[in-house]
Backbone as ProteinMPNN parsed JSONL, in Angstrom:
{"seq_chain_A": "MGLLALLNHAVNFAAPAFWLALLLPWLDRFLTGKKASAMSRPRQFGLIFLAGLVVLVLGLVLLGQDGKMLTYLALVLTAATGQWFMRRG", "coords_chain_A": {"N_chain_A": [[103.959, 125.401, 89.273], [106.377, 123.509, 87.765], [107.188, 121.956, 84.568], [108.592, 119.508, 84.881], [107.98, 118.833, 87.53], [105.216, 118.522, 87.305], [105.12, 116.34, 85.548], [106.353, 114.434, 87.175], [104.442, 114.205, 89.229], [102.303, 113.152, 87.73], [103.325, 110.693, 86.858], [103.768, 109.397, 89.309], [101.151, 109.334, 90.213], [99.929, 107.539, 88.464], [101.368, 105.235, 88.905], [100.553, 103.081, 90.781], [98.44, 101.832, 89.337], [99.812, 101.084, 87.037], [101.799, 99.204, 87.945], [100.203, 97.236, 89.106], [98.726, 96.402, 86.882], [100.791, 95.413, 85.35], [101.837, 93.273, 86.843], [99.693, 91.581, 87.506], [98.59, 89.877, 85.308], [100.842, 88.228, 84.932], [101.183, 87.036, 87.477], [98.787, 85.635, 87.62], [99.083, 83.614, 85.707], [101.344, 82.381, 86.775], [100.454, 81.463, 89.292], [98.285, 79.79, 88.697], [99.254, 78.057, 86.795], [98.416, 77.622, 84.243], [97.568, 78.641, 80.884], [96.618, 81.946, 80.952], [94.673, 83.453, 79.596], [92.791, 84.019, 76.587], [93.559, 86.335, 75.495], [96.397, 88.379, 74.703], [99.248, 89.133, 76.797], [100.154, 91.875, 76.657], [97.767, 93.132, 75.819], [96.05, 92.513, 77.931], [97.419, 93.901, 79.936], [97.094, 96.554, 78.994], [94.273, 96.912, 79.125], [93.72, 96.517, 81.868], [95.336, 98.496, 82.97], [94.197, 100.832, 81.891], [91.605, 100.698, 83.014], [92.362, 100.878, 85.672], [93.469, 103.468, 85.786], [91.169, 104.969, 85.302], [89.708, 104.393, 87.634], [91.43, 105.52, 89.558], [91.324, 108.251, 88.843], [88.588, 108.746, 89.209], [88.445, 108.287, 91.969], [90.026, 110.412, 92.866], [88.482, 112.592, 92.002], [85.962, 112.146, 93.258], [86.566, 111.803, 96.004], [88.206, 113.906, 96.517], [90.891, 113.918, 97.111], [94.077, 112.552, 96.518], [95.342, 109.24, 96.936], [93.806, 107.953, 98.873], [92.789, 105.192, 100.87], [90.447, 103.885, 100.205], [90.226, 104.365, 97.49], [92.42, 102.901, 96.542], [91.604, 100.352, 97.283], [89.362, 100.074, 95.621], [90.726, 100.139, 93.211], [92.255, 97.744, 93.265], [90.186, 95.834, 93.433], [88.83, 96.337, 91.031], [90.844, 95.752, 89.125], [91.347, 93.042, 89.698], [88.831, 91.926, 89.197], [88.583, 92.51, 86.48], [90.71, 90.957, 85.459], [89.743, 88.449, 86.134], [87.424, 88.321, 84.51], [88.691, 88.401, 81.989], [90.073, 86.035, 82.08], [88.047, 84.136, 81.994], [87.199, 84.473, 79.459]], "CA_chain_A": [[104.526, 124.077, 89.157], [107.089, 123.344, 86.517], [106.853, 120.795, 83.744], [109.141, 118.283, 85.475], [107.195, 118.508, 88.725], [103.927, 118.01, 86.837], [105.375, 114.998, 85.025], [106.619, 113.585, 88.342], [103.153, 113.937, 89.868], [101.502, 112.282, 86.861], [103.908, 109.344, 86.889], [103.492, 108.817, 90.629], [99.714, 109.106, 90.312], [99.582, 106.36, 87.666], [102.233, 104.101, 89.245], [99.86, 101.892, 91.311], [97.708, 101.158, 88.26], [100.803, 100.497, 86.142], [102.408, 98.002, 88.513], [99.159, 96.221, 89.256], [98.423, 95.886, 85.55], [101.962, 94.677, 84.871], [102.073, 92.047, 87.602], [98.51, 90.714, 87.651], [98.541, 88.765, 84.339], [101.96, 87.317, 85.176], [100.881, 86.265, 88.676], [97.682, 84.726, 87.318], [99.637, 82.431, 85.041], [102.282, 81.735, 87.695], [99.75, 80.787, 90.371], [97.398, 78.74, 88.206], [100.016, 77.119, 85.987], [97.772, 77.453, 82.943], [97.485, 79.858, 80.087], [95.677, 82.762, 81.699], [93.583, 84.037, 78.836], [92.942, 84.007, 75.139], [94.179, 87.615, 75.15], [97.836, 88.477, 74.952], [99.582, 89.878, 78.005], [100.107, 93.331, 76.451], [96.382, 93.595, 75.776], [95.572, 92.46, 79.311], [98.045, 95.033, 80.622], [96.463, 97.793, 78.562], [92.909, 97.009, 79.64], [93.756, 96.677, 83.318], [95.93, 99.809, 83.24], [93.198, 101.847, 81.582], [90.573, 100.624, 84.059], [92.969, 101.389, 86.903], [93.553, 104.928, 85.701], [89.809, 105.502, 85.466], [89.383, 104.287, 89.052], [92.218, 106.513, 90.292], [90.778, 109.579, 88.561], [87.3, 108.827, 89.901], [88.732, 108.439, 93.393], [90.498, 111.782, 93.079], [87.369, 113.516, 91.815], [84.891, 111.929, 94.238], [87.034, 111.951, 97.378], [88.879, 115.194, 96.638], [92.285, 113.77, 97.525], [94.741, 111.374, 95.974], [95.989, 108.37, 97.902], [92.898, 107.4, 99.886], [92.79, 103.731, 100.851], [89.239, 103.449, 99.511], [90.551, 104.389, 96.069], [93.295, 101.77, 96.255], [90.772, 99.153, 97.374], [88.59, 100.015, 94.377], [91.685, 99.813, 92.148], [92.572, 96.312, 93.337], [88.985, 95.074, 93.089], [88.583, 96.51, 89.591], [91.856, 95.013, 88.374], [91.13, 91.604, 89.895], [87.609, 91.56, 88.475], [88.917, 92.532, 85.05], [91.52, 89.775, 85.167], [88.855, 87.297, 86.229], [86.618, 88.303, 83.293], [89.552, 88.046, 80.852], [90.42, 84.617, 82.218], [86.903, 83.352, 81.597], [86.979, 84.673, 78.015]], "C_chain_A": [[105.166, 123.963, 87.782], [106.689, 122.067, 85.795], [107.372, 119.492, 84.349], [108.379, 117.869, 86.732], [105.832, 117.936, 88.332], [104.064, 116.59, 86.292], [105.622, 114.008, 86.161], [105.319, 113.229, 89.057], [102.307, 112.975, 89.032], [102.014, 110.848, 86.887], [103.612, 108.664, 88.223], [102.004, 108.557, 90.843], [99.332, 107.803, 89.618], [100.365, 105.107, 88.063], [101.486, 102.905, 89.845], [99.098, 101.124, 90.233], [98.676, 100.457, 87.312], [101.342, 99.186, 86.7], [101.401, 96.877, 88.722], [98.829, 95.587, 87.913], [99.586, 95.075, 84.986], [102.088, 93.318, 85.549], [100.894, 91.073, 87.619], [98.429, 89.61, 86.597], [99.667, 87.747, 84.545], [101.678, 86.44, 86.398], [99.751, 85.267, 88.444], [98.214, 83.451, 86.673], [100.573, 81.66, 85.966], [101.54, 80.92, 88.753], [98.86, 79.659, 89.884], [98.136, 77.696, 87.379], [99.433, 76.873, 84.612], [97.894, 78.755, 82.153], [96.347, 80.697, 80.639], [94.483, 83.192, 80.868], [93.841, 83.837, 77.356], [93.588, 85.301, 74.661], [95.671, 87.582, 75.442], [98.084, 89.298, 76.219], [99.621, 91.389, 77.776], [98.684, 93.885, 76.4], [95.758, 93.562, 77.165], [96.128, 93.634, 80.109], [97.34, 96.334, 80.274], [95.069, 97.972, 79.136], [92.881, 97.24, 81.154], [94.321, 98.044, 83.69], [94.924, 100.925, 82.994], [92.083, 101.862, 82.63], [91.107, 101.168, 85.377], [93.095, 102.9, 86.908], [92.183, 105.571, 85.884], [89.41, 105.475, 86.94], [90.149, 105.328, 89.864], [91.695, 107.927, 90.073], [89.429, 109.759, 89.253], [87.486, 108.992, 91.41], [89.21, 109.836, 93.728], [89.35, 112.778, 92.993], [86.331, 113.374, 92.934], [85.337, 112.178, 95.678], [87.796, 113.249, 97.61], [90.333, 115.121, 97.039], [92.844, 112.486, 96.922], [95.297, 110.541, 97.128], [95.093, 107.853, 99.013], [92.871, 105.876, 99.753], [91.564, 103.179, 100.143], [89.475, 103.409, 97.997], [91.433, 103.204, 95.699], [92.547, 100.441, 96.358], [89.955, 98.982, 96.096], [89.492, 99.652, 93.199], [91.978, 98.317, 92.12], [91.361, 95.473, 92.945], [88.656, 95.173, 91.601], [89.568, 95.698, 88.766], [91.64, 93.504, 88.497], [89.878, 91.131, 89.165], [87.854, 91.542, 86.98], [89.741, 91.322, 84.643], [90.664, 88.519, 85.204], [87.973, 87.195, 84.978], [87.461, 87.905, 82.082], [89.934, 86.571, 80.898], [89.272, 83.73, 81.756], [86.616, 83.492, 80.11], [87.844, 83.798, 77.264]], "O_chain_A": [[104.55, 124.288, 86.766], [105.965, 121.224, 86.324], [106.67, 118.48, 84.332], [108.161, 116.68, 86.964], [105.35, 116.985, 88.948], [103.215, 115.737, 86.552], [105.152, 112.872, 86.11], [105.119, 112.079, 89.447], [101.665, 112.08, 89.581], [101.228, 109.901, 86.933], [103.245, 107.49, 88.257], [101.64, 107.646, 91.586], [98.504, 107.048, 90.127], [100.044, 104.016, 87.592], [101.769, 101.778, 89.44], [99.113, 99.893, 90.223], [98.391, 99.359, 86.835], [101.342, 98.168, 86.007], [101.721, 95.703, 88.533], [98.671, 94.37, 87.819], [99.368, 94.14, 84.216], [102.41, 92.324, 84.898], [101.094, 89.864, 87.735], [98.21, 88.46, 86.978], [99.466, 86.547, 84.356], [101.909, 85.232, 86.357], [99.761, 84.175, 89.01], [97.832, 82.345, 87.055], [100.596, 80.429, 85.945], [101.951, 79.806, 89.076], [98.693, 78.663, 90.587], [97.678, 76.558, 87.278], [99.909, 76.0, 83.887], [98.266, 79.804, 82.68], [95.227, 80.206, 80.78], [93.375, 83.287, 81.396], [94.954, 83.527, 76.932], [94.106, 85.361, 73.546], [96.136, 86.85, 76.315], [97.222, 90.063, 76.652], [99.155, 92.132, 78.64], [98.429, 94.987, 76.886], [95.022, 94.475, 77.539], [95.403, 94.283, 80.864], [97.023, 97.128, 81.16], [94.718, 99.063, 79.585], [92.11, 98.061, 81.652], [93.835, 98.681, 84.624], [94.811, 101.854, 83.794], [91.669, 102.93, 83.079], [90.386, 101.842, 86.113], [92.851, 103.541, 87.93], [92.059, 106.6, 86.547], [88.831, 106.441, 87.439], [89.583, 105.951, 90.762], [91.629, 108.717, 91.016], [89.163, 110.816, 89.824], [86.76, 109.755, 92.047], [88.84, 110.388, 94.765], [89.252, 113.696, 93.807], [85.876, 114.374, 93.49], [84.57, 112.707, 96.483], [88.012, 113.653, 98.753], [90.957, 116.154, 97.284], [92.155, 111.469, 96.835], [95.675, 111.081, 98.169], [95.601, 107.353, 100.017], [92.924, 105.343, 98.644], [91.633, 102.109, 99.54], [88.977, 102.516, 97.311], [91.225, 102.573, 94.663], [92.828, 99.509, 95.603], [89.866, 97.881, 95.552], [89.069, 98.938, 92.289], [91.95, 97.697, 91.056], [91.498, 94.501, 92.203], [88.247, 94.187, 90.988], [89.174, 95.028, 87.812], [91.74, 92.777, 87.509], [89.872, 90.048, 88.58], [87.376, 90.646, 86.285], [89.495, 90.726, 83.594], [90.848, 87.619, 84.384], [87.792, 86.102, 84.442], [86.993, 87.148, 81.232], [90.099, 85.937, 79.855], [89.512, 82.669, 81.18], [85.857, 82.696, 79.556], [87.816, 83.808, 76.034]]}, "name": "protein", "num_of_chains": 1, "seq": "MGLLALLNHAVNFAAPAFWLALLLPWLDRFLTGKKASAMSRPRQFGLIFLAGLVVLVLGLVLLGQDGKMLTYLALVLTAATGQWFMRRG"}
């Protein structure tokens, strides 16, 4: 596997966590109409993205395959729970 193919796989592996982390803080503020958290959006993005990557790697290691729906369910639940905790802070 070449370097570009490896980079392509890494970007596509992290894409669900990236987009979820990017959109979740914005949607929280849009849907509630209030300031979402005492934390800034970049910090919320970073924390949710990091937690999402950990979940994706754990899903790959434990299930032996990338892209299982159980992994994506865990990703969404982890991100939503993290956003909920940040909102209460």
